[in-house]
CSV table of C-alpha atoms in Angstrom, one decimal:
chain,number,residue,atom,x,y,z
A,1,UNK,CA,-3.1,6.2,-28.4
A,2,UNK,CA,-4.4,3.5,-26.0
A,3,UNK,CA,-7.9,3.5,-24.7
A,4,UNK,CA,-6.8,4.8,-21.3
A,5,UNK,CA,-5.3,8.0,-22.8
A,6,UNK,CA,-8.4,8.4,-25.0
A,7,UNK,CA,-10.6,8.3,-21.9
A,8,UNK,CA,-8.4,10.9,-20.2
A,9,UNK,CA,-8.6,13.1,-23.3
A,10,UNK,CA,-12.4,12.7,-23.3
A,11,UNK,CA,-12.5,14.0,-19.7
A,12,UNK,CA,-10.5,17.1,-20.7
A,13,UNK,CA,-12.9,17.7,-23.6
A,14,UNK,CA,-15.8,17.9,-21.1
A,15,UNK,CA,-14.4,21.2,-19.8
A,16,UNK,CA,-14.6,22.4,-16.2
A,17,UNK,CA,-16.9,20.5,-13.9
A,18,UNK,CA,-18.4,22.5,-11.1
A,19,UNK,CA,-21.6,22.3,-9.1
A,20,UNK,CA,-22.6,25.8,-10.2
A,21,UNK,CA,-22.4,25.0,-14.0
A,22,UNK,CA,-23.7,21.5,-14.0
A,23,UNK,CA,-26.8,21.0,-16.2
A,24,UNK,CA,-28.7,18.1,-17.5
A,25,UNK,CA,-27.2,18.5,-20.9
A,26,UNK,CA,-23.7,18.4,-19.4
A,27,UNK,CA,-24.6,15.4,-17.3
A,28,UNK,CA,-25.7,13.6,-20.4
A,29,UNK,CA,-22.3,14.3,-21.9
A,30,UNK,CA,-20.6,13.0,-18.8
A,31,UNK,CA,-22.5,9.8,-18.8
A,32,UNK,CA,-21.8,9.3,-22.5
A,33,UNK,CA,-18.1,9.7,-21.7
A,34,UNK,CA,-18.4,7.0,-19.0
A,35,UNK,CA,-20.1,4.6,-21.3
A,36,UNK,CA,-18.2,5.3,-24.6
A,37,UNK,CA,-14.7,6.1,-23.3
A,38,UNK,CA,-14.2,4.9,-19.8
A,39,UNK,CA,-15.8,1.4,-20.1
A,40,UNK,CA,-13.7,0.4,-23.1
A,41,UNK,CA,-10.5,1.4,-21.1
A,42,UNK,CA,-11.7,-0.6,-18.1
A,43,UNK,CA,-12.6,-3.6,-20.3
A,44,UNK,CA,-8.9,-3.9,-21.1
A,45,UNK,CA,-8.2,-4.3,-17.4
A,46,UNK,CA,-11.2,-6.3,-16.2
A,47,UNK,CA,-9.4,-9.7,-16.5
A,48,UNK,CA,-6.0,-8.3,-15.2
A,49,UNK,CA,-5.1,-10.2,-12.0
A,50,UNK,CA,-3.6,-7.1,-10.4
A,51,UNK,CA,-6.8,-5.1,-11.2
A,52,UNK,CA,-9.0,-7.9,-9.8
A,53,UNK,CA,-6.9,-8.4,-6.6
A,54,UNK,CA,-6.9,-4.7,-5.8
A,55,UNK,CA,-10.7,-4.4,-6.4
A,56,UNK,CA,-11.4,-7.3,-4.0
A,57,UNK,CA,-8.5,-6.6,-1.5
A,58,UNK,CA,-10.6,-5.3,1.4
A,59,UNK,CA,-13.3,-8.0,1.1
A,60,UNK,CA,-10.7,-10.7,0.9
A,61,UNK,CA,-8.3,-9.3,3.6
A,62,UNK,CA,-10.7,-7.8,6.1
A,63,UNK,CA,-13.9,-9.9,6.1
A,64,UNK,CA,-14.7,-12.5,8.8
A,65,UNK,CA,-12.9,-15.7,8.2
A,66,UNK,CA,-10.0,-14.2,6.3
A,67,UNK,CA,-6.7,-15.7,7.5
A,68,UNK,CA,-4.7,-12.5,7.0
A,69,UNK,CA,-2.6,-10.2,9.2
A,70,UNK,CA,-5.0,-7.4,8.6
A,71,UNK,CA,-8.0,-9.4,9.8
A,72,UNK,CA,-6.1,-10.5,12.9
A,73,UNK,CA,-5.2,-6.9,13.7
A,74,UNK,CA,-8.9,-6.0,13.2
A,75,UNK,CA,-10.1,-8.7,15.5
A,76,UNK,CA,-7.7,-7.5,18.2
A,77,UNK,CA,-9.0,-3.9,17.8
A,78,UNK,CA,-12.6,-5.4,18.0
A,79,UNK,CA,-11.7,-7.2,21.2
A,80,UNK,CA,-10.1,-4.1,22.8
A,81,UNK,CA,-13.1,-1.9,22.1
A,82,UNK,CA,-15.3,-4.3,24.0
A,83,UNK,CA,-12.7,-4.8,26.7
A,84,UNK,CA,-12.4,-1.0,27.2
A,85,UNK,CA,-16.2,-0.7,27.4
A,86,UNK,CA,-16.2,-3.5,30.0
A,87,UNK,CA,-13.5,-1.8,32.1
A,88,UNK,CA,-15.4,1.6,32.0
A,89,UNK,CA,-18.4,-0.3,33.3
A,90,UNK,CA,-16.3,-1.7,36.1
A,91,UNK,CA,-15.1,1.8,37.0
A,92,UNK,CA,-18.6,3.5,37.0
A,93,UNK,CA,-19.5,2.5,40.7
A,94,UNK,CA,-16.2,4.1,41.8
A,95,UNK,CA,-17.1,7.6,40.5
A,96,UNK,CA,-18.2,10.5,42.6
A,97,UNK,CA,-21.2,12.3,41.0
A,98,UNK,CA,-20.4,11.4,37.4
A,99,UNK,CA,-21.8,13.7,34.8
A,100,UNK,CA,-22.9,11.0,32.4
A,101,UNK,CA,-26.2,11.0,30.6
A,102,UNK,CA,-28.6,8.1,30.7
A,103,UNK,CA,-27.8,7.4,27.1
A,104,UNK,CA,-24.0,7.2,27.9
A,105,UNK,CA,-24.6,4.9,30.8
A,106,UNK,CA,-26.9,2.6,28.8
A,107,UNK,CA,-24.4,2.7,25.9
A,108,UNK,CA,-21.6,1.4,28.1
A,109,UNK,CA,-23.8,-1.6,29.1
A,110,UNK,CA,-24.6,-2.0,25.4
A,111,UNK,CA,-21.0,-1.9,24.2
A,112,UNK,CA,-19.7,-4.2,26.9
A,113,UNK,CA,-21.8,-7.0,25.4
A,114,UNK,CA,-20.2,-6.4,21.9
A,115,UNK,CA,-23.4,-5.3,20.1
A,116,UNK,CA,-22.1,-5.5,16.5
A,117,UNK,CA,-21.9,-8.5,14.2
A,118,UNK,CA,-18.6,-7.2,12.7
A,119,UNK,CA,-16.7,-4.0,12.0
A,120,UNK,CA,-16.6,-4.9,8.3
A,121,UNK,CA,-19.5,-4.9,5.9
A,122,UNK,CA,-18.8,-6.0,2.3
A,123,UNK,CA,-22.1,-4.3,1.2
A,124,UNK,CA,-20.1,-1.0,1.6
A,125,UNK,CA,-18.5,-1.9,-1.7
A,126,UNK,CA,-20.7,0.3,-3.8
A,127,UNK,CA,-21.5,3.0,-1.3
A,128,UNK,CA,-21.1,3.4,2.5
A,129,UNK,CA,-24.2,1.7,4.0
A,130,UNK,CA,-23.7,3.9,7.1
A,131,UNK,CA,-24.8,1.1,9.4
A,132,UNK,CA,-23.1,-0.1,12.5
A,133,UNK,CA,-23.8,-3.8,11.9
A,134,UNK,CA,-25.7,-4.1,15.2
A,135,UNK,CA,-27.0,-7.4,16.7
A,136,UNK,CA,-29.6,-5.4,18.6
A,137,UNK,CA,-31.1,-2.3,17.0
A,138,UNK,CA,-30.1,1.0,18.6
A,139,UNK,CA,-31.8,4.0,17.0
A,140,UNK,CA,-29.7,6.7,18.6
A,141,UNK,CA,-26.3,5.2,17.8
A,142,UNK,CA,-27.5,4.5,14.2
A,143,UNK,CA,-28.6,8.1,13.8
A,144,UNK,CA,-25.3,9.4,15.3
A,145,UNK,CA,-23.2,7.2,13.0
A,146,UNK,CA,-25.1,8.4,10.0
A,147,UNK,CA,-24.1,12.0,10.9
A,148,UNK,CA,-20.5,10.8,11.3
A,149,UNK,CA,-18.3,12.2,8.5
A,150,UNK,CA,-17.8,9.6,5.8
A,151,UNK,CA,-16.4,10.1,2.3
A,152,UNK,CA,-19.0,9.2,-0.3
A,153,UNK,CA,-17.1,9.7,-3.5
A,154,UNK,CA,-16.2,6.4,-5.3
A,155,UNK,CA,-13.4,4.4,-3.6
A,156,UNK,CA,-12.6,1.5,-1.4
A,157,UNK,CA,-15.5,2.0,1.0
A,158,UNK,CA,-15.3,-1.5,2.6
A,159,UNK,CA,-12.0,-0.4,4.2
A,160,UNK,CA,-13.0,3.3,4.8
A,161,UNK,CA,-16.3,2.3,6.5
A,162,UNK,CA,-14.5,-0.2,8.7
A,163,UNK,CA,-12.2,2.6,10.0
A,164,UNK,CA,-15.3,4.9,10.4
A,165,UNK,CA,-17.0,2.4,12.7
A,166,UNK,CA,-13.8,2.0,14.7
A,167,UNK,CA,-13.4,5.7,15.0
A,168,UNK,CA,-17.0,6.2,16.0
A,169,UNK,CA,-16.9,3.7,18.9
A,170,UNK,CA,-13.4,4.8,19.9
A,171,UNK,CA,-14.4,8.5,20.2
A,172,UNK,CA,-17.5,7.6,22.2
A,173,UNK,CA,-15.5,5.5,24.7
A,174,UNK,CA,-12.7,8.1,25.0
A,175,UNK,CA,-15.3,10.8,25.8
A,176,UNK,CA,-16.7,8.6,28.7
A,177,UNK,CA,-13.2,7.6,29.8
A,178,UNK,CA,-12.3,11.3,30.3
A,179,UNK,CA,-15.4,11.8,32.5
A,180,UNK,CA,-14.4,8.7,34.5
A,181,UNK,CA,-10.9,10.1,35.3
A,182,UNK,CA,-12.3,13.5,36.2
A,183,UNK,CA,-15.0,12.1,38.5
A,184,UNK,CA,-12.8,9.5,40.3
A,185,UNK,CA,-13.0,10.1,44.1
A,186,UNK,CA,-12.5,6.8,45.9
A,187,UNK,CA,-8.8,6.3,46.5
A,188,UNK,CA,-8.4,2.8,47.7
A,189,UNK,CA,-6.4,-0.1,46.4
A,190,UNK,CA,-9.3,-1.5,44.3
A,191,UNK,CA,-10.0,1.9,42.7
A,192,UNK,CA,-6.3,2.3,41.8
A,193,UNK,CA,-6.3,-1.2,40.3
A,194,UNK,CA,-9.4,-0.7,38.2
A,195,UNK,CA,-8.3,2.7,36.9
A,196,UNK,CA,-4.9,1.4,36.1
A,197,UNK,CA,-6.6,-1.3,34.0
A,198,UNK,CA,-8.7,1.4,32.3
A,199,UNK,CA,-5.5,3.4,31.4
A,200,UNK,CA,-3.9,0.2,30.2
A,201,UNK,CA,-6.8,-0.6,27.9
A,202,UNK,CA,-6.7,2.9,26.4
A,203,UNK,CA,-3.0,2.7,25.9
A,204,UNK,CA,-3.2,-0.6,24.1
A,205,UNK,CA,-6.0,0.5,21.7
A,206,UNK,CA,-4.3,3.5,20.0
A,207,UNK,CA,-1.1,1.7,18.9
A,208,UNK,CA,-3.1,-1.3,17.6
A,209,UNK,CA,-5.3,1.0,15.5
A,210,UNK,CA,-2.2,2.6,14.1
A,211,UNK,CA,-0.8,-0.8,13.2
A,212,UNK,CA,-4.1,-1.6,11.4
A,213,UNK,CA,-3.9,1.7,9.5
A,214,UNK,CA,-0.3,1.0,8.5
A,215,UNK,CA,-1.4,-2.4,7.2
A,216,UNK,CA,-4.4,-1.1,5.3
A,217,UNK,CA,-3.7,2.4,4.3
A,218,UNK,CA,-0.3,2.4,2.7
A,219,UNK,CA,-0.6,5.4,0.3
A,220,UNK,CA,0.4,3.8,-3.0
A,221,UNK,CA,-1.6,0.6,-2.4
A,222,UNK,CA,-4.7,2.4,-1.1
A,223,UNK,CA,-4.7,4.8,-4.1
A,224,UNK,CA,-4.6,1.9,-6.5
A,225,UNK,CA,-7.3,0.0,-4.6
A,226,UNK,CA,-9.5,3.2,-4.7
A,227,UNK,CA,-8.9,3.5,-8.4
A,228,UNK,CA,-9.7,-0.2,-9.2
A,229,UNK,CA,-12.9,-0.2,-7.1
A,230,UNK,CA,-14.0,3.0,-8.7
A,231,UNK,CA,-13.4,1.8,-12.3
A,232,UNK,CA,-15.0,-1.6,-11.6
A,233,UNK,CA,-18.2,0.2,-10.4
A,234,UNK,CA,-18.2,2.4,-13.5
A,235,UNK,CA,-17.8,-0.7,-15.7
A,236,UNK,CA,-20.6,-2.6,-14.0
A,237,UNK,CA,-22.9,0.4,-14.1
A,238,UNK,CA,-22.3,1.6,-17.7
A,239,UNK,CA,-21.0,-1.2,-19.9
A,240,UNK,CA,-23.7,-2.8,-22.1
A,241,UNK,CA,-22.9,-6.4,-21.1
A,242,UNK,CA,-20.4,-6.3,-18.2
A,243,UNK,CA,-18.5,-9.5,-17.7
A,244,UNK,CA,-17.0,-9.9,-14.2
A,245,UNK,CA,-17.5,-13.4,-12.9
A,246,UNK,CA,-14.7,-12.8,-10.4
A,247,UNK,CA,-16.7,-9.9,-8.8
A,248,UNK,CA,-20.3,-10.9,-9.1
A,249,UNK,CA,-22.1,-14.0,-7.7
A,250,UNK,CA,-24.6,-13.8,-10.5
A,251,UNK,CA,-25.3,-11.5,-13.4
A,252,UNK,CA,-28.4,-9.9,-11.8
A,253,UNK,CA,-26.2,-8.2,-9.2
A,254,UNK,CA,-24.8,-5.9,-12.0
A,255,UNK,CA,-28.2,-4.2,-12.4
A,256,UNK,CA,-28.6,-3.6,-8.6
A,257,UNK,CA,-25.1,-2.2,-8.4
A,258,UNK,CA,-25.8,0.0,-11.5
A,259,UNK,CA,-28.9,1.5,-10.0
A,260,UNK,CA,-27.2,2.2,-6.6
A,261,UNK,CA,-24.0,3.6,-8.1
A,262,UNK,CA,-25.6,5.7,-10.8
A,263,UNK,CA,-28.5,7.0,-8.7
A,264,UNK,CA,-26.4,7.9,-5.6
A,265,UNK,CA,-22.8,8.3,-6.5
A,266,UNK,CA,-22.8,9.6,-10.1
A,267,UNK,CA,-26.1,11.3,-11.0
A,268,UNK,CA,-28.6,11.6,-8.2
A,269,UNK,CA,-31.8,13.7,-8.1
A,270,UNK,CA,-30.9,17.3,-7.5
A,271,UNK,CA,-31.9,20.9,-8.2
A,272,UNK,CA,-31.0,23.6,-10.8
A,273,UNK,CA,-31.1,27.0,-9.2
A,274,UNK,CA,-32.1,29.8,-11.5
A,275,UNK,CA,-30.7,33.2,-10.2
A,276,UNK,CA,-30.7,36.8,-11.3
A,277,UNK,CA,-27.9,39.2,-10.6
A,278,UNK,CA,-28.8,42.5,-9.0
A,279,UNK,CA,-27.2,45.8,-9.6
A,280,UNK,CA,-25.4,45.7,-6.3
A,281,UNK,CA,-23.7,42.4,-7.3
A,282,UNK,CA,-25.8,40.1,-5.2
A,283,UNK,CA,-27.9,37.2,-6.6
A,284,UNK,CA,-31.6,36.6,-6.1
A,285,UNK,CA,-33.2,33.2,-6.5
A,286,UNK,CA,-35.8,33.1,-9.3
A,287,UNK,CA,-36.9,29.5,-9.3
A,288,UNK,CA,-35.7,25.9,-8.4
A,289,UNK,CA,-36.0,23.1,-10.9
A,290,UNK,CA,-35.7,19.4,-10.1
A,291,UNK,CA,-33.1,17.6,-12.2
A,292,UNK,CA,-30.8,14.6,-12.4
A,293,UNK,CA,-27.3,16.1,-12.3
A,294,UNK,CA,-23.9,14.5,-12.2
A,295,UNK,CA,-21.8,15.1,-9.1
A,296,UNK,CA,-18.6,16.9,-10.2
A,297,UNK,CA,-16.4,15.5,-7.4
A,298,UNK,CA,-17.4,11.9,-8.3
A,299,UNK,CA,-16.6,12.5,-12.0
A,300,UNK,CA,-13.2,14.0,-11.1
A,301,UNK,CA,-12.5,11.0,-8.9
A,302,UNK,CA,-13.2,8.7,-11.8
A,303,UNK,CA,-10.8,10.6,-14.0
A,304,UNK,CA,-8.2,10.4,-11.3
A,305,UNK,CA,-8.8,6.7,-11.1
A,306,UNK,CA,-7.8,6.4,-14.8
A,307,UNK,CA,-4.6,8.2,-14.1
A,308,UNK,CA,-3.9,6.0,-11.0
A,309,UNK,CA,-4.2,2.7,-13.0
A,310,UNK,CA,-1.7,3.7,-15.6
A,311,UNK,CA,0.9,1.5,-13.8
A,312,UNK,CA,-1.2,-1.5,-14.7
A,313,UNK,CA,-1.3,-0.5,-18.3
A,314,UNK,CA,2.4,0.2,-18.7
A,315,UNK,CA,5.5,-1.1,-17.0
A,316,UNK,CA,8.0,1.8,-16.4
A,317,UNK,CA,11.7,1.7,-17.6
A,318,UNK,CA,13.4,3.7,-14.9
A,319,UNK,CA,14.7,1.2,-12.2
A,320,UNK,CA,13.4,3.2,-9.2
A,321,UNK,CA,10.0,3.6,-10.9
A,322,UNK,CA,10.0,-0.1,-11.8
A,323,UNK,CA,10.7,-1.0,-8.1
A,324,UNK,CA,7.8,1.3,-7.0
A,325,UNK,CA,5.6,-0.4,-9.7
A,326,UNK,CA,6.5,-3.8,-8.5
A,327,UNK,CA,5.8,-2.9,-4.8
A,328,UNK,CA,2.3,-1.8,-5.8
A,329,UNK,CA,1.7,-5.0,-7.7
A,330,UNK,CA,3.1,-7.7,-5.4
A,331,UNK,CA,3.6,-8.4,-1.7
A,332,UNK,CA,7.2,-9.8,-2.0
A,333,UNK,CA,9.7,-8.0,-4.3
A,334,UNK,CA,13.3,-9.0,-4.6
A,335,UNK,CA,15.8,-6.8,-6.5
A,336,UNK,CA,19.0,-8.5,-7.5
A,337,UNK,CA,20.9,-5.3,-8.3
A,338,UNK,CA,23.5,-3.3,-6.3
A,339,UNK,CA,22.3,-2.8,-3.6
A,340,UNK,CA,20.2,-5.9,-3.3
A,341,UNK,CA,16.8,-5.1,-1.8
A,342,UNK,CA,13.8,-7.0,-0.4
A,343,UNK,CA,10.4,-5.5,0.0
A,344,UNK,CA,7.3,-6.9,1.8
A,345,UNK,CA,4.0,-5.1,1.3
A,346,UNK,CA,5.9,-2.1,0.0
A,347,UNK,CA,8.2,-1.9,3.1
A,348,UNK,CA,11.9,-2.4,2.6
A,349,UNK,CA,13.5,-5.2,4.7
A,350,UNK,CA,16.8,-3.7,5.7
A,351,UNK,CA,19.3,-6.5,6.3
A,352,UNK,CA,22.4,-5.7,4.3
A,353,UNK,CA,21.7,-8.3,1.7
A,354,UNK,CA,24.9,-7.6,-0.3
A,355,UNK,CA,27.0,-8.8,2.6
A,356,UNK,CA,24.9,-12.0,3.0
A,357,UNK,CA,25.0,-13.7,-0.4
A,358,UNK,CA,24.3,-17.2,0.9
A,359,UNK,CA,20.9,-16.5,2.6
A,360,UNK,CA,20.1,-14.1,-0.2
A,361,UNK,CA,20.5,-17.0,-2.7
A,362,UNK,CA,18.2,-19.2,-0.7
A,363,UNK,CA,15.5,-16.5,-0.6
A,364,UNK,CA,15.9,-15.8,-4.3
A,365,UNK,CA,15.5,-19.6,-5.2
A,366,UNK,CA,12.5,-19.9,-2.9
A,367,UNK,CA,10.8,-16.9,-4.4
A,368,UNK,CA,11.7,-18.2,-7.9
A,369,UNK,CA,9.9,-21.5,-7.1
A,370,UNK,CA,6.8,-20.6,-5.0
A,371,UNK,CA,4.9,-23.6,-3.8
A,372,UNK,CA,7.8,-26.0,-4.8
A,373,UNK,CA,10.2,-27.7,-2.4
A,374,UNK,CA,13.7,-26.3,-2.7
A,375,UNK,CA,16.5,-28.7,-1.8
A,376,UNK,CA,20.2,-28.5,-1.4
A,377,UNK,CA,21.0,-29.2,-5.0
A,378,UNK,CA,19.0,-26.2,-6.3
A,379,UNK,CA,21.2,-23.7,-4.4
A,380,UNK,CA,24.4,-22.0,-5.6
A,381,UNK,CA,27.6,-23.7,-4.2
A,382,UNK,CA,25.4,-26.5,-2.7
A,383,UNK,CA,28.4,-28.2,-1.0
A,384,UNK,CA,29.6,-25.0,0.7
A,385,UNK,CA,26.9,-24.8,3.4
A,386,UNK,CA,23.9,-26.9,4.4
A,387,UNK,CA,20.4,-25.7,3.5
A,388,UNK,CA,19.5,-25.9,7.1
A,389,UNK,CA,22.2,-23.4,8.2
A,390,UNK,CA,21.3,-21.1,5.3
A,391,UNK,CA,17.7,-21.2,6.5
A,392,UNK,CA,18.7,-20.4,10.1
A,393,UNK,CA,20.7,-17.4,8.8
A,394,UNK,CA,17.8,-16.2,6.6
A,395,UNK,CA,15.4,-16.5,9.6
A,396,UNK,CA,17.7,-14.1,11.5
A,397,UNK,CA,17.7,-11.6,8.6
A,398,UNK,CA,13.9,-11.7,8.4
A,399,UNK,CA,13.4,-11.4,12.1
A,400,UNK,CA,11.5,-8.1,11.9
A,401,UNK,CA,9.2,-9.5,9.2
A,402,UNK,CA,8.1,-12.7,10.9
A,403,UNK,CA,5.1,-12.9,8.5
A,404,UNK,CA,7.7,-13.8,5.7
A,405,UNK,CA,9.4,-16.3,7.9
A,406,UNK,CA,6.0,-18.0,8.5
A,407,UNK,CA,5.5,-18.4,4.8
A,408,UNK,CA,8.7,-20.5,4.5
A,409,UNK,CA,7.7,-24.0,5.4
A,410,UNK,CA,9.9,-27.0,6.2
A,411,UNK,CA,9.3,-29.9,3.8
A,412,UNK,CA,10.5,-33.1,5.7
A,413,UNK,CA,13.3,-34.9,3.9
A,414,UNK,CA,13.6,-32.3,1.1
A,415,UNK,CA,14.1,-28.7,2.2
A,416,UNK,CA,11.9,-25.6,2.3
A,417,UNK,CA,9.0,-24.2,0.4
A,418,UNK,CA,7.7,-20.6,0.1
A,419,UNK,CA,3.9,-20.8,0.4
A,420,UNK,CA,3.0,-17.6,-1.5
A,421,UNK,CA,1.1,-17.3,-4.7
A,422,UNK,CA,3.4,-16.5,-7.7
A,423,UNK,CA,1.2,-13.5,-8.5
A,424,UNK,CA,2.2,-12.0,-5.2
A,425,UNK,CA,6.0,-12.2,-6.1
A,426,UNK,CA,8.0,-10.0,-8.5
A,427,UNK,CA,11.7,-10.7,-9.1
A,428,UNK,CA,13.8,-7.9,-10.6
A,429,UNK,CA,17.3,-8.6,-11.9
A,430,UNK,CA,19.9,-6.2,-13.3
A,431,UNK,CA,20.4,-6.3,-17.1
A,432,UNK,CA,24.0,-5.1,-16.6
A,433,UNK,CA,23.2,-1.9,-18.5
A,434,UNK,CA,21.8,0.1,-15.6
A,435,UNK,CA,18.3,-1.3,-16.1
A,436,UNK,CA,16.1,-4.0,-14.4
A,437,UNK,CA,14.1,-6.7,-15.9
A,438,UNK,CA,11.3,-8.9,-14.5
A,439,UNK,CA,12.3,-12.5,-14.0
A,440,UNK,CA,9.4,-15.0,-14.2
A,441,UNK,CA,8.7,-17.4,-11.4
A,442,UNK,CA,7.8,-21.1,-11.8
A,443,UNK,CA,4.1,-22.0,-11.7
A,444,UNK,CA,3.3,-24.3,-8.7
A,445,UNK,CA,0.4,-26.8,-8.7
A,446,UNK,CA,-1.0,-25.4,-5.5
A,447,UNK,CA,-2.6,-22.0,-4.7
A,448,UNK,CA,-1.3,-19.9,-1.8
A,449,UNK,CA,-2.3,-16.5,-0.4
């Protein structure tokens, strides 16, 4: 039995975990399980590239400076939030007796100047910081945001907190926008123009946020990211000598993370309530006792994380399961089996690949040789059709997925090159026996996203 299954068995041995039956003794057993069973299982994963990339995904894809589609979508959302606030500010003088509070009026002025550094905070990695990343302190908004519902069980809080900030500002602006439309009284050309602009801003924002959610919250990928972040934090907090140079800037950070994670997410200071049952069936409180108790929901989340990373431990045999596994491990997946399939970020690129063998061959050769120039001689039937015409046809087939087209670069005098890291590509080929096998890609001398 591998270490992962041993850790899951250890969780079962702990018995039911509920707030009502949590004691210090049981909390000690839980922490012993984290140290003695979970950490050894995570240690087998800590140098796994897939585990590392999922742990760091939000920081590497969403932080300021990231050249990713997700970051570009976020910056567009950021821009529209400020633009919407500015448009509301323009509409305020056109209202008839608006029922806005002084706080709301001041907040529109505040938001129109873009008061936040960013909507992403990498310090949310351990726990939600519940801060709005403001340039200028604003006590009321800070307090309001802290009351905003945020999930605190272990997971990918960098991503979750980003959406919490977006949701907070969006709901605030929507509330004021509704007041503006109810209080509109002036009915001249200028008024109609400004309120049309306000409606346009609101109409742009919702679809863009949905696009960002689709990019960041694909269920399988998000579940795996939550699991990898959770288990990384357990490892850093409970392993004797955690080694994770890819995650920490220096070793002293592990102790800081351990204190925050253990003291807030796993076993914070709490109370044991001693009660006595009355003859009528009700309970009366006898006394309260301060204690350090594990949070059952957090422990269950850690156990679920172990289950969710099984795909990293073992590669499935069933073809459909293998394709799902590949899509959760790589951005570009090609399946050379009837029907031929192409996936990008888990989404199938429907282009009837079986009826287009020539552009399919070009895409397969590019994906087999990432970072390497592919010329005419590397293709099947090289004299049948020029590489340029094959590329033009492939461009048409990938029209809905322009991000993939953008990764295929022209190499003057040679051909084309796919600028994508080999770890983000999985090629699956039929064995002829109803199964699929993973085909290795060539290792390029350059690193790509």
